Coordinates of C-alpha atoms in Angstrom, one line a residue:
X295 CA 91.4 3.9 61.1
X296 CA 93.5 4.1 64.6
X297 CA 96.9 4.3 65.1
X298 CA 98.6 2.2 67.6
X299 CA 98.6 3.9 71.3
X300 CA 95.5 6.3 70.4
X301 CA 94.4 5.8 74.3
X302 CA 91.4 5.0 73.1
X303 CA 90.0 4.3 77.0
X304 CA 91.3 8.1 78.1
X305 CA 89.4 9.7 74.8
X306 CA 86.0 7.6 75.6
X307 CA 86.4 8.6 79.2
X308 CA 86.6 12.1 77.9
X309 CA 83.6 11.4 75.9
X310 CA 81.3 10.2 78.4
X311 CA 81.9 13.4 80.5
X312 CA 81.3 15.6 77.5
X313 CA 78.3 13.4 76.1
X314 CA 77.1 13.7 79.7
X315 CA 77.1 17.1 79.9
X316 CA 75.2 17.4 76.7
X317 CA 72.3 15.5 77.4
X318 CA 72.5 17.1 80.6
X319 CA 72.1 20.5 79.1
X320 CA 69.6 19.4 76.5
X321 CA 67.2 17.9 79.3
X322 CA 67.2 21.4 81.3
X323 CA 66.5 23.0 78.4
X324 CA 63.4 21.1 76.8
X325 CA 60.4 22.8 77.2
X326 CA 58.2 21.8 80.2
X327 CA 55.5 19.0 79.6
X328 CA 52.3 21.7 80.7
X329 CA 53.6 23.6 77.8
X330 CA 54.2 21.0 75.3
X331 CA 50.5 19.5 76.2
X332 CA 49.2 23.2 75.7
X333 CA 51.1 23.7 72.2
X334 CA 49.7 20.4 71.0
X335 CA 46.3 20.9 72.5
X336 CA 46.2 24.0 70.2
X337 CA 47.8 22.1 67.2
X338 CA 44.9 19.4 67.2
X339 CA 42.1 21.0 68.8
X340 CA 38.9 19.3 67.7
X341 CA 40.6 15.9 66.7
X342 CA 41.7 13.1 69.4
X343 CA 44.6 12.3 71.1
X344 CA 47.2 10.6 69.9
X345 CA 47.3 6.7 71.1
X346 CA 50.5 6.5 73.3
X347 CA 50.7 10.4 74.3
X348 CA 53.1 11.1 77.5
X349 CA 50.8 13.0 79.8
X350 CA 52.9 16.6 81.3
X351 CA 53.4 14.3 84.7
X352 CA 54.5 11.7 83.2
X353 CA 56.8 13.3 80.3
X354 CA 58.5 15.3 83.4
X355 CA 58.9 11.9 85.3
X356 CA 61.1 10.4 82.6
X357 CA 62.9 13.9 82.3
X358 CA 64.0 13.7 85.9
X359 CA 65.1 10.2 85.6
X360 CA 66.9 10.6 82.5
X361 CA 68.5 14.0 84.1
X362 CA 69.6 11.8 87.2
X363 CA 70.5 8.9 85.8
X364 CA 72.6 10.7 83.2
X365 CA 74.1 13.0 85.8
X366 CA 75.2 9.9 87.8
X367 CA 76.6 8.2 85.0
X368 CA 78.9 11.0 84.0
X369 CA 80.3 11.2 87.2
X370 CA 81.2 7.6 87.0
X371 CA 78.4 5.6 88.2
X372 CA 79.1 2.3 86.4
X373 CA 75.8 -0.4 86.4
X374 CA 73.9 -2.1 83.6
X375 CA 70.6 -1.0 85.5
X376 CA 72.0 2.9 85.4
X377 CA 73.2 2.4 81.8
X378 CA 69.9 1.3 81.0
X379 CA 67.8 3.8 82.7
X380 CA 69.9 6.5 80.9
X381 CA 69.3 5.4 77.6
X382 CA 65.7 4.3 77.9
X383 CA 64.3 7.5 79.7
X384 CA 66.4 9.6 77.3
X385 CA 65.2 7.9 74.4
X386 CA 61.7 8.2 75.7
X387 CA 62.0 11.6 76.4
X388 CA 63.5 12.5 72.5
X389 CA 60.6 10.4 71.3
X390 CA 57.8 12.8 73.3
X391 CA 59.4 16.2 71.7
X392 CA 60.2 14.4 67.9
X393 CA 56.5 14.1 68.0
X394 CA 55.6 17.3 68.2
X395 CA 57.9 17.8 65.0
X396 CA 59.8 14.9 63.6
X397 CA 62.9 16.9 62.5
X398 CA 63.7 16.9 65.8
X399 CA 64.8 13.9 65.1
X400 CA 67.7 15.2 63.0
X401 CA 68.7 18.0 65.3
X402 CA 70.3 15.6 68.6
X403 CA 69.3 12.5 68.1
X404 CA 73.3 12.2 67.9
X405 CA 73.2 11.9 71.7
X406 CA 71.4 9.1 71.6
X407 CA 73.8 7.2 69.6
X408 CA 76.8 8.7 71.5
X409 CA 75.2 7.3 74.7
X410 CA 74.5 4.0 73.4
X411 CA 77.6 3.2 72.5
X412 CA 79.7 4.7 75.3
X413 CA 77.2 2.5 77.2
X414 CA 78.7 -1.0 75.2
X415 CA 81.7 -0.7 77.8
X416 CA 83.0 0.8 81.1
X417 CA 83.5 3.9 79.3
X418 CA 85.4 5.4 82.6
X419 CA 88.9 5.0 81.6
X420 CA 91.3 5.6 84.2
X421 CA 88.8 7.8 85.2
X422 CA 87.6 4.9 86.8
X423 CA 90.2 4.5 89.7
X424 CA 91.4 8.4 89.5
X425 CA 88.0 9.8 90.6
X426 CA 88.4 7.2 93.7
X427 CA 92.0 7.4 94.9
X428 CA 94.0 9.9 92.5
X429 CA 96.1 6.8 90.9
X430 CA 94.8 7.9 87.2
X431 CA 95.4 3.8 86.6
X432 CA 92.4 2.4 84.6
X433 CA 89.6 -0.1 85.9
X434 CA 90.2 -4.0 85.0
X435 CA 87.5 -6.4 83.4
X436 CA 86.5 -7.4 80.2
X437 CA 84.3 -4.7 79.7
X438 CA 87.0 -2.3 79.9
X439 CA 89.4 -4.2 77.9
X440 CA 91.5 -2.1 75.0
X441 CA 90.2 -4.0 72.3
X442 CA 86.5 -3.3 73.0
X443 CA 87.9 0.2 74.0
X444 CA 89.3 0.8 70.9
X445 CA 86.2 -0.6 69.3
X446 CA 83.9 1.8 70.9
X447 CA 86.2 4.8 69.6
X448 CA 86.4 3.8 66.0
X449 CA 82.4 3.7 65.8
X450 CA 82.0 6.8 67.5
X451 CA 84.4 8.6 64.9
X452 CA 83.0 6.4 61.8
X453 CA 79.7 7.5 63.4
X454 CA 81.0 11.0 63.4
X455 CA 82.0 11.3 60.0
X456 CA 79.0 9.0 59.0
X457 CA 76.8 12.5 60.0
X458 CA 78.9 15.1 57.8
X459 CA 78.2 12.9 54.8
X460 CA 74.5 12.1 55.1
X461 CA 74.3 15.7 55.5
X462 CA 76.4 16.1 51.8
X463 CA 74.3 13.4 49.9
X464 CA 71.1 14.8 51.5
X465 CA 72.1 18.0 49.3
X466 CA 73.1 16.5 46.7
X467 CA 70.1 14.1 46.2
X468 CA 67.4 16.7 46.9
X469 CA 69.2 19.8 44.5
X470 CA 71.8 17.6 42.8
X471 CA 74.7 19.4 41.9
X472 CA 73.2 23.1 41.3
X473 CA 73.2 23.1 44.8
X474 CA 76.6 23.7 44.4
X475 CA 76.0 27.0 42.5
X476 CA 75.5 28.9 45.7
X477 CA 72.1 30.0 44.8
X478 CA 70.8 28.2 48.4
X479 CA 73.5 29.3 50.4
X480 CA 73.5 33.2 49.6
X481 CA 70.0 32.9 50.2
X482 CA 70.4 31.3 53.5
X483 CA 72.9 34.2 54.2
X484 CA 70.4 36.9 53.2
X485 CA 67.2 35.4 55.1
X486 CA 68.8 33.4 58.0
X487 CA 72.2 35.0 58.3
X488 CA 73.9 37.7 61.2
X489 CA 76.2 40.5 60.1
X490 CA 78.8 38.7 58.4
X491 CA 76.4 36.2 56.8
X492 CA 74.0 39.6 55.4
X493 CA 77.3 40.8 54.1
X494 CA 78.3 37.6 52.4
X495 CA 75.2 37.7 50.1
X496 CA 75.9 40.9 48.7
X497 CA 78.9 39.6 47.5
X498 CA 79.6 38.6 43.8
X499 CA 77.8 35.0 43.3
X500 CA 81.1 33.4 42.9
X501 CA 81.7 33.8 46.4
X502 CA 78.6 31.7 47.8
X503 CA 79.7 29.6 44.8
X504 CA 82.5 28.5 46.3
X505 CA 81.7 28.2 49.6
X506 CA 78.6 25.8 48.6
X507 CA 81.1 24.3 46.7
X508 CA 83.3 23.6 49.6
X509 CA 81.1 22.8 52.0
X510 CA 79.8 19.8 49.7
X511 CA 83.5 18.2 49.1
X512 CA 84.3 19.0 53.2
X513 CA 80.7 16.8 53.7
X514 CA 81.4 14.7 51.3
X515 CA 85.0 14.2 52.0
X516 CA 84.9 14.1 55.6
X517 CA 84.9 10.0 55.8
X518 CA 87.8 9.8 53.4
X519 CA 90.1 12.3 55.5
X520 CA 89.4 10.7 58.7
X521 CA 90.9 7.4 56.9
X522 CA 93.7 9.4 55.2
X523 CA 94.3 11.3 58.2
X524 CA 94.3 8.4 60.7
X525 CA 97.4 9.2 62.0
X526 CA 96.6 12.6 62.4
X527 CA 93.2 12.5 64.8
X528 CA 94.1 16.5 65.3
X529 CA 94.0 17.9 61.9
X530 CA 90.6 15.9 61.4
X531 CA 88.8 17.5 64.2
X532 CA 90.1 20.9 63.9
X533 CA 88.7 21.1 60.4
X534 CA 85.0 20.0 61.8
X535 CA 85.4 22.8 64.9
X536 CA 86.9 25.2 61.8
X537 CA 83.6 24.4 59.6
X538 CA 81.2 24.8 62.7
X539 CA 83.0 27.9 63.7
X540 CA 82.3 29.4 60.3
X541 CA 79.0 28.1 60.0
X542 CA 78.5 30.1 63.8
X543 CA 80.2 33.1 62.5
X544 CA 77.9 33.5 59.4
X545 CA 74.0 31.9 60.2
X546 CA 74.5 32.0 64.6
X547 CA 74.2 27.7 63.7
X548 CA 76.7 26.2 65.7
X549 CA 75.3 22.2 66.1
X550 CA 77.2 22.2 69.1
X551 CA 75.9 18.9 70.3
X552 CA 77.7 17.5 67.2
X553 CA 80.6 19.7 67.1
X554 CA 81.6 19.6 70.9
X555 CA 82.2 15.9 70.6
X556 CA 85.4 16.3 68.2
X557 CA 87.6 17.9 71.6
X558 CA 87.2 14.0 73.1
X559 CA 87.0 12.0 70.0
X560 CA 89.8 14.2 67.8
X561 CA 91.6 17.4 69.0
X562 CA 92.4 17.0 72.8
X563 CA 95.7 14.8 74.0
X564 CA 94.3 11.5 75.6
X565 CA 96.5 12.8 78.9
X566 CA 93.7 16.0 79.5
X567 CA 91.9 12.7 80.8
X568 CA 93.9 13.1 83.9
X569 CA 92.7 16.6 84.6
X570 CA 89.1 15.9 84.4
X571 CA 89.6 13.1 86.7
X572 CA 90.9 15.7 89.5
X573 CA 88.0 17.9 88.9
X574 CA 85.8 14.8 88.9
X575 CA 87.2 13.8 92.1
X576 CA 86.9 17.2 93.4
X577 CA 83.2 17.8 92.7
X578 CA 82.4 14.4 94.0
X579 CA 84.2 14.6 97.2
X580 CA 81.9 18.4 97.6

């Protein structure tokens, strides 16, 4: 699944500033927890509270600790205690919006995985010593060892893939194969589509028809090209920013949370580490 000399530490170090940043942006732009205990005040009037409920203080508590916590982390912040107060107040806080509408669940519960198992090692990379003195030369230990290193990066691309194909066989076991037809898609074009998407469905059937049809075996697929393609990281994560980008172009649905995450695990050289390290160092040092 990797070749030899992927610099697997440079790429996770790459991911834990662009999984950062992500989580980052996703806390700021939660809802606050008055409004959340309005909107489900007006949802339930008349029946009781939910056992377990976050109260607004307390939801906005664990939003500023997992904002801080995060924030520290990505600019290189290395403890167990941090790790953990990341992924726990983070969790807690994707737990209190999921249940106001469990398909929340499927939206970004990504970066919780991402975090988890950039947390499994010191996921700093050279990173680790360039944000300190400019050497670019990677932290020692066990923790940051290449094998485990390597480790983390193969899950995080198996995990990757994993999402493009549970998205396929969702399709395919809820419509079966006439979803296929294009009968969903051009009506996803037509009712949730921007210019290009309207146009789309006024096209001849066979058009949706093969687009359906191609989205399904680039799903489906994704898994089997990352294997064939091992060797060629590049190609792999161009296709998935290719897909999103067309998926943007035609419905405004970007899933950048998922998309963003192929620059660091596929498309960008290993060496770009170096260059966030200076603007790490930079920001720090400010």
């Amino acid at each position: 699944m990797l070749p030899e000399n992927t610099g697997a530490r440079q790429r996770l170090a790459l991911a834990r500033v662009t999984t950062g940043l992500a989580i980052l942006n996703t806390l700021w732009h939660l809802p606050p927890g008055d409004a959340l205990v309005d909107e489900w005040s007006r949802k339930e009037e008349g029946e009781e509270p939910r056992a377990g409920r976050l109260s607004a203080e307390q939801y906005e508590a664990l939003r500023r600790l997992a904002f801080v916590s995060t924030a520290a982390w990505t600019l290189g912040a290395e403890s167990r205690a941090l790790k953990f107060a990341a992924n726990a107040s983070f969790a807690a806080v994707q737990r209190h919006v999921a249940q106001f509408d469990q398909r929340a669940w499927n939206y970004n519960s990504n970066l919780n995985v991402h975090l988890l198992l950039l947390s499994l090692t010191d996921s700093r990379g050279s990173l680790a010593e360039a944000a300190e003195d400019g050497t670019g030369e990677g932290a020692s230990g066990e923790g940051s060892s290449s094998e485990v290193a390597t480790a983390v990066l193969l899950a995080m691309r198996l995990y990757y893939g994993c999402l493009y194909f549970q998205s396929g066989l969702s399709k395919v076991l809820l419509s079966g194969p006439a979803w296929a037809d294009g009968r969903t898609l051009r009506g996803s074009w037509a009712e949730l589509g921007n210019r290009a998407g309207k146009w789309l469905s006024q096209r001849p059937m066979t058009v949706a028809a093969a687009a359906s049809a191609a989205t399904l075996a680039f799903e489906l697929l994704f898994p089997v090209a990352q294997i064939a393609l091992r060797r060629h990281p590049r190609a792999v994560g161009l296709s998935s920013l290719a897909f999103h980008a067309s998926t943007k172009a035609t419905m405004g649905i970007s899933f950048w949370h998922h998309a963003v995450h192929a620059l660091p695990l596929f498309v960008l050289d290993p060496a770009a580490e170096r260059h966030t390290a200076r603007l790490l160092r930079a920001f720090r040092k400010r």
